[in-house]
PDB file of C-alpha atoms in Angstrom:
ATOM      1  CA  UNK A   1     -47.770-108.973-103.187  1.00 56.00           C
ATOM      2  CA  UNK A   2     -48.921-105.627-101.841  1.00 64.00           C
ATOM      3  CA  UNK A   3     -46.728-102.698-102.755  1.00 86.00           C
ATOM      4  CA  UNK A   4     -45.431-100.294-100.142  1.00 93.00           C
ATOM      5  CA  UNK A   5     -47.429 -97.157 -99.494  1.00 96.00           C
ATOM      6  CA  UNK A   6     -45.703 -93.849 -98.766  1.00 95.00           C
ATOM      7  CA  UNK A   7     -46.854 -90.757 -96.922  1.00 96.00           C
ATOM      8  CA  UNK A   8     -45.141 -87.553 -95.827  1.00 95.00           C
ATOM      9  CA  UNK A   9     -45.789 -85.976 -92.444  1.00 94.00           C
ATOM     10  CA  UNK A  10     -44.341 -82.648 -91.286  1.00 93.00           C
ATOM     11  CA  UNK A  11     -42.727 -82.795 -87.819  1.00 94.00           C
ATOM     12  CA  UNK A  12     -41.124 -79.961 -85.818  1.00 95.00           C
ATOM     13  CA  UNK A  13     -37.699 -81.273 -86.899  1.00 95.00           C
ATOM     14  CA  UNK A  14     -38.199 -82.166 -90.542  1.00 93.00           C
ATOM     15  CA  UNK A  15     -40.530 -84.076 -92.831  1.00 94.00           C
ATOM     16  CA  UNK A  16     -41.024 -87.740 -91.997  1.00 95.00           C
ATOM     17  CA  UNK A  17     -41.253 -90.103 -94.946  1.00 96.00           C
ATOM     18  CA  UNK A  18     -43.277 -93.116 -93.769  1.00 97.00           C
ATOM     19  CA  UNK A  19     -43.244 -96.341 -95.773  1.00 97.00           C
ATOM     20  CA  UNK A  20     -45.210 -99.479 -95.064  1.00 97.00           C
ATOM     21  CA  UNK A  21     -48.014-101.837 -95.977  1.00 97.00           C
ATOM     22  CA  UNK A  22     -50.477-104.162 -94.243  1.00 95.00           C
ATOM     23  CA  UNK A  23     -47.495-106.105 -92.817  1.00 96.00           C
ATOM     24  CA  UNK A  24     -46.280-103.055 -90.889  1.00 97.00           C
ATOM     25  CA  UNK A  25     -44.095 -99.978 -91.060  1.00 98.00           C
ATOM     26  CA  UNK A  26     -40.867-100.730 -92.934  1.00 98.00           C
ATOM     27  CA  UNK A  27     -39.276 -97.304 -92.667  1.00 97.00           C
ATOM     28  CA  UNK A  28     -39.618 -93.837 -91.243  1.00 97.00           C
ATOM     29  CA  UNK A  29     -36.913 -91.439 -92.314  1.00 95.00           C
ATOM     30  CA  UNK A  30     -36.467 -87.711 -91.931  1.00 93.00           C
ATOM     31  CA  UNK A  31     -35.813 -85.546 -94.953  1.00 90.00           C
ATOM     32  CA  UNK A  32     -34.616 -81.982 -94.967  1.00 82.00           C
ATOM     33  CA  UNK A  33     -36.253 -81.073 -98.265  1.00 77.00           C
ATOM     34  CA  UNK A  34     -39.473 -79.110 -98.089  1.00 75.00           C
ATOM     35  CA  UNK A  35     -41.992 -81.653 -99.312  1.00 81.00           C
ATOM     36  CA  UNK A  36     -45.717 -81.112 -99.179  1.00 80.00           C
ATOM     37  CA  UNK A  37     -47.305 -83.336 -96.592  1.00 81.00           C
ATOM     38  CA  UNK A  38     -49.624 -85.958 -97.976  1.00 78.00           C
ATOM     39  CA  UNK A  39     -53.233 -84.876 -98.298  1.00 86.00           C
ATOM     40  CA  UNK A  40     -54.523 -88.457 -98.367  1.00 92.00           C
ATOM     41  CA  UNK A  41     -52.809 -90.885 -95.990  1.00 95.00           C
ATOM     42  CA  UNK A  42     -52.965 -94.571 -96.954  1.00 96.00           C
ATOM     43  CA  UNK A  43     -55.050 -96.533 -94.428  1.00 95.00           C
ATOM     44  CA  UNK A  44     -52.101 -98.752 -93.426  1.00 96.00           C
ATOM     45  CA  UNK A  45     -50.082 -95.643 -92.420  1.00 97.00           C
ATOM     46  CA  UNK A  46     -52.787 -93.584 -90.639  1.00 97.00           C
ATOM     47  CA  UNK A  47     -52.080 -95.011 -87.179  1.00 97.00           C
ATOM     48  CA  UNK A  48     -48.358 -94.277 -87.568  1.00 98.00           C
ATOM     49  CA  UNK A  49     -49.031 -90.631 -88.504  1.00 97.00           C
ATOM     50  CA  UNK A  50     -51.463 -90.274 -85.591  1.00 97.00           C
ATOM     51  CA  UNK A  51     -48.997 -91.751 -83.084  1.00 98.00           C
ATOM     52  CA  UNK A  52     -46.124 -89.558 -84.354  1.00 98.00           C
ATOM     53  CA  UNK A  53     -48.413 -86.526 -84.070  1.00 97.00           C
ATOM     54  CA  UNK A  54     -49.237 -87.451 -80.457  1.00 98.00           C
ATOM     55  CA  UNK A  55     -45.523 -88.017 -79.725  1.00 98.00           C
ATOM     56  CA  UNK A  56     -44.566 -84.570 -81.015  1.00 97.00           C
ATOM     57  CA  UNK A  57     -47.415 -82.956 -79.048  1.00 96.00           C
ATOM     58  CA  UNK A  58     -46.044 -84.594 -75.878  1.00 95.00           C
ATOM     59  CA  UNK A  59     -49.072 -86.866 -75.492  1.00 96.00           C
ATOM     60  CA  UNK A  60     -47.414 -90.206 -76.315  1.00 96.00           C
ATOM     61  CA  UNK A  61     -44.458 -91.890 -74.612  1.00 96.00           C
ATOM     62  CA  UNK A  62     -44.524 -95.228 -76.434  1.00 94.00           C
ATOM     63  CA  UNK A  63     -45.568 -96.487 -79.851  1.00 97.00           C
ATOM     64  CA  UNK A  64     -47.934 -99.322 -80.537  1.00 97.00           C
ATOM     65  CA  UNK A  65     -47.330-100.029 -84.203  1.00 98.00           C
ATOM     66  CA  UNK A  66     -46.782-103.127 -86.292  1.00 97.00           C
ATOM     67  CA  UNK A  67     -43.153-102.832 -87.413  1.00 98.00           C
ATOM     68  CA  UNK A  68     -41.557-104.587 -90.371  1.00 97.00           C
ATOM     69  CA  UNK A  69     -37.989-103.251 -90.723  1.00 97.00           C
ATOM     70  CA  UNK A  70     -35.717-104.963 -93.232  1.00 96.00           C
ATOM     71  CA  UNK A  71     -32.264-105.914 -91.962  1.00 96.00           C
ATOM     72  CA  UNK A  72     -29.906-108.711 -91.044  1.00 97.00           C
ATOM     73  CA  UNK A  73     -30.613-110.984 -88.083  1.00 95.00           C
ATOM     74  CA  UNK A  74     -28.000-109.057 -86.051  1.00 95.00           C
ATOM     75  CA  UNK A  75     -29.530-105.689 -86.973  1.00 96.00           C
ATOM     76  CA  UNK A  76     -33.011-106.952 -86.044  1.00 96.00           C
ATOM     77  CA  UNK A  77     -31.639-108.059 -82.661  1.00 95.00           C
ATOM     78  CA  UNK A  78     -30.124-104.594 -82.053  1.00 95.00           C
ATOM     79  CA  UNK A  79     -33.310-102.808 -83.149  1.00 96.00           C
ATOM     80  CA  UNK A  80     -35.427-105.008 -80.865  1.00 96.00           C
ATOM     81  CA  UNK A  81     -33.082-104.124 -78.002  1.00 94.00           C
ATOM     82  CA  UNK A  82     -33.537-100.412 -78.793  1.00 96.00           C
ATOM     83  CA  UNK A  83     -37.283-100.850 -78.275  1.00 96.00           C
ATOM     84  CA  UNK A  84     -36.481-101.719 -74.625  1.00 95.00           C
ATOM     85  CA  UNK A  85     -34.926 -98.295 -73.887  1.00 95.00           C
ATOM     86  CA  UNK A  86     -37.697 -96.396 -72.063  1.00 94.00           C
ATOM     87  CA  UNK A  87     -39.014 -92.992 -73.070  1.00 95.00           C
ATOM     88  CA  UNK A  88     -36.988 -90.206 -71.431  1.00 93.00           C
ATOM     89  CA  UNK A  89     -34.017 -92.496 -70.697  1.00 94.00           C
ATOM     90  CA  UNK A  90     -30.714 -93.040 -72.455  1.00 95.00           C
ATOM     91  CA  UNK A  91     -28.317 -95.930 -72.684  1.00 95.00           C
ATOM     92  CA  UNK A  92     -24.722 -95.960 -73.899  1.00 94.00           C
ATOM     93  CA  UNK A  93     -23.428 -97.983 -76.827  1.00 92.00           C
ATOM     94  CA  UNK A  94     -21.372 -99.960 -74.283  1.00 93.00           C
ATOM     95  CA  UNK A  95     -24.455-100.728 -72.173  1.00 94.00           C
ATOM     96  CA  UNK A  96     -26.255-101.800 -75.315  1.00 93.00           C
ATOM     97  CA  UNK A  97     -23.341-104.130 -76.213  1.00 93.00           C
ATOM     98  CA  UNK A  98     -23.329-105.595 -72.688  1.00 93.00           C
ATOM     99  CA  UNK A  99     -27.075-106.263 -72.909  1.00 90.00           C
ATOM    100  CA  UNK A 100     -26.307-108.342 -75.987  1.00 88.00           C
ATOM    101  CA  UNK A 101     -23.618-110.168 -74.052  1.00 88.00           C
ATOM    102  CA  UNK A 102     -20.622-108.954 -76.037  1.00 87.00           C
ATOM    103  CA  UNK A 103     -18.798-105.751 -75.038  1.00 87.00           C
ATOM    104  CA  UNK A 104     -16.494-106.173 -78.050  1.00 90.00           C
ATOM    105  CA  UNK A 105     -19.489-105.763 -80.376  1.00 89.00           C
ATOM    106  CA  UNK A 106     -19.699-102.031 -79.638  1.00 90.00           C
ATOM    107  CA  UNK A 107     -18.766-100.956 -83.204  1.00 91.00           C
ATOM    108  CA  UNK A 108     -21.187-103.458 -84.755  1.00 92.00           C
ATOM    109  CA  UNK A 109     -23.909-102.245 -82.374  1.00 92.00           C
ATOM    110  CA  UNK A 110     -23.223 -98.616 -83.310  1.00 91.00           C
ATOM    111  CA  UNK A 111     -23.290 -99.544 -86.997  1.00 93.00           C
ATOM    112  CA  UNK A 112     -26.617-101.379 -86.633  1.00 94.00           C
ATOM    113  CA  UNK A 113     -28.035 -98.371 -84.754  1.00 93.00           C
ATOM    114  CA  UNK A 114     -26.982 -96.183 -87.661  1.00 92.00           C
ATOM    115  CA  UNK A 115     -28.852 -98.431 -90.095  1.00 94.00           C
ATOM    116  CA  UNK A 116     -32.085 -98.326 -88.076  1.00 95.00           C
ATOM    117  CA  UNK A 117     -34.762 -97.734 -90.741  1.00 96.00           C
ATOM    118  CA  UNK A 118     -37.560 -96.652 -88.381  1.00 97.00           C
ATOM    119  CA  UNK A 119     -36.786 -93.150 -87.082  1.00 95.00           C
ATOM    120  CA  UNK A 120     -38.074 -92.250 -83.576  1.00 96.00           C
ATOM    121  CA  UNK A 121     -40.279 -95.351 -83.167  1.00 97.00           C
ATOM    122  CA  UNK A 122     -37.170 -97.550 -82.839  1.00 97.00           C
ATOM    123  CA  UNK A 123     -35.425 -95.036 -80.568  1.00 96.00           C
ATOM    124  CA  UNK A 124     -31.760 -95.103 -81.598  1.00 95.00           C
ATOM    125  CA  UNK A 125     -31.649 -91.415 -80.566  1.00 96.00           C
ATOM    126  CA  UNK A 126     -31.636 -92.661 -76.949  1.00 96.00           C
ATOM    127  CA  UNK A 127     -28.185 -94.260 -77.364  1.00 95.00           C
ATOM    128  CA  UNK A 128     -25.313 -91.973 -76.378  1.00 94.00           C
ATOM    129  CA  UNK A 129     -21.547 -92.145 -75.945  1.00 91.00           C
ATOM    130  CA  UNK A 130     -20.077 -93.506 -72.683  1.00 88.00           C
ATOM    131  CA  UNK A 131     -19.024 -89.966 -71.728  1.00 90.00           C
ATOM    132  CA  UNK A 132     -22.573 -88.671 -72.275  1.00 89.00           C
ATOM    133  CA  UNK A 133     -21.812 -87.197 -75.694  1.00 89.00           C
ATOM    134  CA  UNK A 134     -24.424 -87.236 -78.424  1.00 89.00           C
ATOM    135  CA  UNK A 135     -22.344 -89.241 -80.861  1.00 85.00           C
ATOM    136  CA  UNK A 136     -23.440 -90.273 -84.334  1.00 79.00           C
ATOM    137  CA  UNK A 137     -27.008 -89.855 -85.443  1.00 84.00           C
ATOM    138  CA  UNK A 138     -28.145 -90.340 -89.027  1.00 80.00           C
ATOM    139  CA  UNK A 139     -30.720 -87.533 -88.696  1.00 86.00           C
ATOM    140  CA  UNK A 140     -28.097 -85.077 -87.433  1.00 89.00           C
ATOM    141  CA  UNK A 141     -26.889 -84.414 -83.883  1.00 93.00           C
ATOM    142  CA  UNK A 142     -29.184 -81.382 -83.523  1.00 94.00           C
ATOM    143  CA  UNK A 143     -32.215 -83.665 -84.076  1.00 95.00           C
ATOM    144  CA  UNK A 144     -30.905 -86.178 -81.521  1.00 95.00           C
ATOM    145  CA  UNK A 145     -30.515 -83.353 -78.986  1.00 95.00           C
ATOM    146  CA  UNK A 146     -34.009 -82.057 -79.804  1.00 96.00           C
ATOM    147  CA  UNK A 147     -35.587 -85.523 -79.365  1.00 96.00           C
ATOM    148  CA  UNK A 148     -33.804 -86.179 -76.061  1.00 95.00           C
ATOM    149  CA  UNK A 149     -34.851 -82.764 -74.708  1.00 95.00           C
ATOM    150  CA  UNK A 150     -38.410 -83.355 -75.973  1.00 96.00           C
ATOM    151  CA  UNK A 151     -38.558 -86.665 -74.099  1.00 96.00           C
ATOM    152  CA  UNK A 152     -36.936 -85.392 -70.918  1.00 89.00           C
ATOM    153  CA  UNK A 153     -37.048 -81.587 -70.715  1.00 81.00           C
ATOM    154  CA  UNK A 154     -36.136 -81.235 -67.034  1.00 71.00           C
ATOM    155  CA  UNK A 155     -33.241 -83.724 -66.905  1.00 56.00           C
ATOM    156  CA  UNK A 156     -31.353 -81.995 -69.714  1.00 48.00           C
ATOM    157  CA  UNK A 157     -31.095 -78.711 -67.795  1.00 51.00           C
ATOM    158  CA  UNK A 158     -29.745 -80.449 -64.713  1.00 47.00           C
ATOM    159  CA  UNK A 159     -26.695 -81.677 -66.641  1.00 48.00           C
ATOM    160  CA  UNK A 160     -25.283 -78.143 -66.932  1.00 45.00           C
TER     161      UNK A 160
END
């Protein structure tokens, strides 16, 4: 069994810790600690670093990576649904619940979003409250706001 490889990549909003192996990316998390970025990136993680770099430079609007997140069947279903939310768009937790066919599952959907192990690539930052509020985000609300403005700079100004 191949062990997970880890690399650290500095983004404009924190250091990304990327974990994965030949079966895909299992997690991307953001850490606030100042960690030196990896000098040598494991081969299985190079494409992920490159695509994140392009995303942050505004040159990439979708990711084409092999993903291998660990979670329950329900969580996997929610995370797959998140992959359907287009770049520059948002969806509410209620809309996400309706897409799954169960409006009563809103809390479970929100909880699964919060457990999303693959930051940015599985775009849970695109899910907002029904009133447009930037509710709950494991990376911090300021990062959610930054990501949404990065993906849709003109639309954000028109809200105010």
